[in-house]
Short mmCIF file of C-alpha atoms in Angstrom, two decimals:
data_model
loop_
_atom_site.label_atom_id
_atom_site.label_comp_id
_atom_site.label_asym_id
_atom_site.label_seq_id
_atom_site.Cartn_x
_atom_site.Cartn_y
_atom_site.Cartn_z
CA UNK V 1 17.67 10.19 6.34
CA UNK V 2 16.17 10.11 3.16
CA UNK V 3 12.72 11.81 2.16
CA UNK V 4 10.02 10.37 2.96
CA UNK V 5 8.74 7.84 0.54
CA UNK V 6 5.64 9.25 -0.99
CA UNK V 7 3.35 7.55 -3.88
CA UNK V 8 4.66 10.01 -5.89
CA UNK V 9 8.21 10.11 -5.14
CA UNK V 10 9.04 5.74 -6.04
CA UNK V 11 7.19 3.63 -8.29
CA UNK V 12 6.38 1.58 -5.67
CA UNK V 13 3.85 1.09 -3.29
CA UNK V 14 4.41 -0.72 -0.47
CA UNK V 15 0.78 -2.35 1.73
CA UNK V 16 0.64 -3.40 4.80
CA UNK V 17 -1.57 -5.60 6.76
CA UNK V 18 -3.06 -6.20 10.69
CA UNK V 19 -5.21 -7.08 12.19
CA UNK V 20 -5.22 -9.85 15.61
CA UNK V 21 -3.88 -13.37 15.85
CA UNK V 22 -6.10 -15.76 13.51
CA UNK V 23 -7.53 -12.85 10.82
CA UNK V 24 -6.14 -14.90 7.85
CA UNK V 25 -3.45 -11.78 7.14
CA UNK V 26 -0.77 -14.58 5.84
CA UNK V 27 -4.02 -16.55 3.78
CA UNK V 28 -5.73 -12.72 2.22
CA UNK V 29 -1.85 -11.98 1.66
CA UNK V 30 -0.62 -15.18 -0.49
CA UNK V 31 -4.02 -14.54 -2.80
CA UNK V 32 -3.55 -11.18 -2.93
CA UNK V 33 0.57 -11.79 -3.91
CA UNK V 34 -1.15 -14.53 -6.78
CA UNK V 35 -3.58 -12.40 -7.98
CA UNK V 36 -0.99 -8.88 -8.61
CA UNK V 37 1.43 -11.70 -9.79
CA UNK V 38 -1.35 -12.86 -12.83
CA UNK V 39 -2.05 -9.94 -13.70
CA UNK V 40 1.79 -9.34 -15.07
CA UNK V 41 3.28 -7.27 -11.29
CA UNK V 42 5.75 -7.47 -10.18
CA UNK V 43 5.68 -8.49 -6.30
CA UNK V 44 7.81 -9.02 -2.94
CA UNK V 45 5.69 -9.98 0.32
CA UNK V 46 7.37 -10.07 3.56
CA UNK V 47 6.84 -10.18 7.29
CA UNK V 48 7.50 -8.75 10.78
CA UNK V 49 9.50 -9.03 12.95
CA UNK V 50 11.35 -10.61 10.01
CA UNK V 51 11.83 -10.20 6.73
CA UNK V 52 15.68 -9.60 6.35
CA UNK V 53 19.11 -11.51 7.58
CA UNK V 54 18.85 -8.84 10.56
CA UNK V 55 15.50 -8.55 11.51
CA UNK V 56 15.11 -12.48 11.71
CA UNK V 57 17.92 -12.76 14.04
CA UNK V 58 15.83 -10.84 16.21
CA UNK V 59 12.85 -12.05 15.66
CA UNK V 60 13.21 -15.85 17.92
CA UNK V 61 13.85 -13.42 20.43
CA UNK V 62 10.97 -11.55 20.25
CA UNK V 63 7.86 -14.09 19.53
CA UNK V 64 10.04 -16.89 22.12
CA UNK V 65 9.19 -14.33 25.07
CA UNK V 66 12.81 -14.14 25.28
CA UNK V 67 13.08 -10.54 25.66
CA UNK V 68 9.92 -10.17 27.76
CA UNK V 69 11.50 -10.34 31.31
CA UNK V 70 13.84 -7.30 30.49
CA UNK V 71 10.54 -4.97 30.21
CA UNK V 72 8.37 -3.22 27.54
CA UNK V 73 10.71 -0.64 26.46
CA UNK V 74 13.91 -3.26 25.56
CA UNK V 75 11.10 -5.56 23.47
CA UNK V 76 10.08 -2.31 22.04
CA UNK V 77 13.89 -1.16 21.24
CA UNK V 78 14.05 -4.86 19.56
CA UNK V 79 11.20 -4.22 17.22
CA UNK V 80 12.18 -1.22 16.02
CA UNK V 81 15.97 -2.56 16.16
CA UNK V 82 14.04 -5.42 13.15
CA UNK V 83 12.42 -3.14 11.85
CA UNK V 84 15.04 -0.13 10.64
CA UNK V 85 16.81 -3.38 9.19
CA UNK V 86 13.95 -5.06 7.11
CA UNK V 87 12.74 -1.37 5.85
CA UNK V 88 16.71 -0.59 4.55
CA UNK V 89 17.26 -3.75 3.14
CA UNK V 90 13.83 -4.86 1.53
CA UNK V 91 11.42 -2.24 1.75
CA UNK V 92 13.18 0.57 0.75
CA UNK V 93 14.66 -0.78 -1.93
CA UNK V 94 12.06 -3.15 -4.15
CA UNK V 95 10.12 0.23 -3.53
CA UNK V 96 13.23 2.50 -5.55
CA UNK V 97 12.81 -0.36 -7.99
CA UNK V 98 8.77 0.36 -8.51
CA UNK V 99 8.35 -3.37 -7.23
CA UNK V 100 4.48 -4.07 -5.04
CA UNK V 101 5.61 -4.46 -1.34
CA UNK V 102 3.04 -6.49 0.67
CA UNK V 103 4.04 -7.07 4.69
CA UNK V 104 2.18 -8.88 7.37
CA UNK V 105 2.17 -6.39 9.88
CA UNK V 106 4.36 -3.39 10.10
CA UNK V 107 4.48 0.17 12.22
CA UNK V 108 0.45 -0.42 13.37
CA UNK V 109 1.50 -3.33 15.55
CA UNK V 110 4.20 -2.06 17.71
CA UNK V 111 1.44 0.95 18.26
CA UNK V 112 -0.84 -1.69 19.16
CA UNK V 113 0.71 -4.12 20.66
CA UNK V 114 3.32 -2.84 22.55
CA UNK V 115 1.87 0.91 22.82
CA UNK V 116 -1.75 -0.45 24.38
CA UNK V 117 -2.89 -0.98 27.68
CA UNK V 118 1.54 0.00 28.70
CA UNK V 119 3.24 1.79 30.82
CA UNK V 120 5.12 2.98 27.80
CA UNK V 121 6.58 6.61 27.22
CA UNK V 122 4.40 7.61 24.47
CA UNK V 123 7.07 9.65 23.20
CA UNK V 124 9.57 7.13 22.78
CA UNK V 125 7.41 5.16 20.37
CA UNK V 126 7.09 8.16 18.36
CA UNK V 127 10.93 8.20 18.19
CA UNK V 128 11.85 5.05 17.99
CA UNK V 129 8.88 4.08 14.85
CA UNK V 130 10.27 7.65 13.18
CA UNK V 131 14.03 6.28 13.30
CA UNK V 132 13.07 2.80 12.23
CA UNK V 133 11.23 3.36 9.10
CA UNK V 134 13.39 6.49 8.39
CA UNK V 135 10.19 8.03 6.51
CA UNK V 136 9.08 4.40 4.52
CA UNK V 137 5.09 4.52 5.11
CA UNK V 138 2.69 2.26 3.87
CA UNK V 139 0.28 3.53 0.90
CA UNK V 140 -2.38 1.08 1.69
CA UNK V 141 -2.81 -0.92 5.01
CA UNK V 142 -5.99 -3.26 5.44
CA UNK V 143 -7.25 -4.18 8.69
CA UNK V 144 -8.67 -7.60 8.76
CA UNK V 145 -11.03 -7.28 11.47
CA UNK V 146 -12.37 -10.55 13.98
CA UNK V 147 -13.69 -10.83 17.42
CA UNK V 148 -10.49 -11.50 19.24
CA UNK V 149 -11.90 -14.88 20.30
CA UNK V 150 -13.09 -15.86 17.33
CA UNK V 151 -9.16 -15.34 16.20
CA UNK V 152 -7.57 -17.05 18.80
CA UNK V 153 -9.70 -20.50 18.26
CA UNK V 154 -8.30 -20.06 14.90
CA UNK V 155 -4.81 -19.25 15.38
CA UNK V 156 -4.54 -22.77 18.33
CA UNK V 157 -6.39 -24.88 15.45
CA UNK V 158 -3.49 -23.46 13.03
CA UNK V 159 -0.97 -24.16 15.23
CA UNK V 160 -1.58 -27.53 16.65
CA UNK V 161 0.48 -29.11 19.20
CA UNK V 162 2.47 -26.32 19.43
CA UNK V 163 2.97 -23.89 21.90
CA UNK V 164 1.52 -20.06 21.68
CA UNK V 165 4.20 -17.65 20.97
CA UNK V 166 4.45 -14.38 23.54
CA UNK V 167 1.63 -12.93 21.90
CA UNK V 168 -1.02 -15.38 21.43
CA UNK V 169 -0.76 -16.89 24.72
CA UNK V 170 -2.17 -13.61 26.35
CA UNK V 171 -6.12 -13.09 27.87
CA UNK V 172 -8.61 -12.36 25.05
CA UNK V 173 -8.92 -9.96 27.09
CA UNK V 174 -6.11 -8.07 26.22
CA UNK V 175 -7.07 -9.14 22.38
CA UNK V 176 -10.02 -6.71 22.21
CA UNK V 177 -8.02 -4.69 23.46
CA UNK V 178 -6.09 -4.24 20.95
CA UNK V 179 -8.77 -5.61 18.16
CA UNK V 180 -10.30 -2.14 19.41
CA UNK V 181 -6.85 -0.18 18.90
CA UNK V 182 -6.51 -1.37 15.05
CA UNK V 183 -9.74 -0.02 14.74
CA UNK V 184 -8.65 2.93 16.30
CA UNK V 185 -6.02 3.63 13.74
CA UNK V 186 -8.24 2.68 10.89
CA UNK V 187 -10.05 5.61 12.24
CA UNK V 188 -8.00 8.12 13.07
CA UNK V 189 -5.68 7.75 9.40
CA UNK V 190 -9.03 7.03 7.12
CA UNK V 191 -6.87 7.28 4.16
CA UNK V 192 -4.68 4.75 5.13
CA UNK V 193 -6.41 1.98 6.05
CA UNK V 194 -9.20 0.48 5.36
CA UNK V 195 -11.26 -2.36 7.54
CA UNK V 196 -12.06 -5.64 6.01
CA UNK V 197 -14.65 -7.83 7.81
CA UNK V 198 -12.39 -11.17 8.05
CA UNK V 199 -15.59 -13.19 8.85
CA UNK V 200 -16.38 -13.37 5.66
CA UNK V 201 -15.78 -16.52 3.78
CA UNK V 202 -12.12 -16.64 2.70
CA UNK V 203 -13.15 -16.34 -1.13
CA UNK V 204 -15.65 -12.79 -0.28
CA UNK V 205 -12.07 -11.50 1.57
CA UNK V 206 -9.57 -11.77 -1.31
CA UNK V 207 -12.00 -10.35 -3.96
CA UNK V 208 -12.63 -7.20 -1.64
CA UNK V 209 -9.07 -7.04 -0.83
CA UNK V 210 -8.50 -7.63 -4.68
CA UNK V 211 -10.62 -4.21 -5.69
CA UNK V 212 -9.17 -2.26 -2.67
CA UNK V 213 -5.76 -3.02 -4.00
CA UNK V 214 -7.28 -2.42 -7.86
CA UNK V 215 -8.86 1.31 -7.15
CA UNK V 216 -5.81 2.35 -4.90
CA UNK V 217 -3.30 1.25 -7.44
CA UNK V 218 -5.01 3.45 -10.17
CA UNK V 219 -5.17 6.19 -8.20
CA UNK V 220 -1.71 5.77 -7.58
CA UNK V 221 -0.83 5.62 -11.68
CA UNK V 222 -3.22 9.18 -11.67
CA UNK V 223 -1.11 10.85 -8.82
CA UNK V 224 2.68 10.04 -10.06
CA UNK V 225 1.27 10.72 -13.71
CA UNK V 226 -0.11 14.34 -12.55
CA UNK V 227 3.31 14.57 -10.71
CA UNK V 228 5.37 13.93 -13.33
CA UNK V 229 3.89 16.04 -15.65
CA UNK V 230 3.82 18.91 -13.36
CA UNK V 231 7.64 18.41 -12.76
CA UNK V 232 7.62 18.24 -17.19
CA UNK V 233 5.55 22.23 -17.07
CA UNK V 234 7.75 23.68 -14.14
CA UNK V 235 10.89 22.33 -15.67
CA UNK V 236 9.50 23.75 -19.27
CA UNK V 237 8.79 27.17 -17.24
CA UNK V 238 12.51 27.45 -16.27
CA UNK V 239 13.55 26.53 -19.31
#
């Protein structure tokens, strides 16, 4: 297993977007990726479940609800299998190549959707997470926060006449519990996570996210410079 891909060990930068249904992740990822590309950045956008051939093959099984009858543990294992392929085939290579990777959902969604309010063994979830990520953790997570009822209305409008997927169909109280779950993760891991109020106008949300990302990328560059200087000094001292 490779060592953890920290901000000092790879040139790339990994951003994830989390939040409830209808919180605007897809729109804001498109806005952010467009801005970064205008700034001359090499950007890869992706999503979960999916993002690689193997993970895309599992996406339909998961979101259609076909695996629901087999229980929460089987669903969690399928998510982990999809994520492991996604990391190995797309995310890790892109980060090592120095690209910015932006993913619509990642491991926090599994923590919230499969971990909260269920009888799942937390030790099993932790083991699946470690195995699937293989040391690849986000540098920055944007949590788009929106009351669940508002998000479900947005999701329904976006969906039109199509049927809700495996998770959209659940009760508003379940979605509100998940909202609190994302906020809880953001509070516990505040170095990585930043909460953005998704009730704001789309442009205001995009501007706030751009400022956050610009600050984090600047800090990332400084960390890498410091790491390189430290390595050079250490090497000279051993010469």
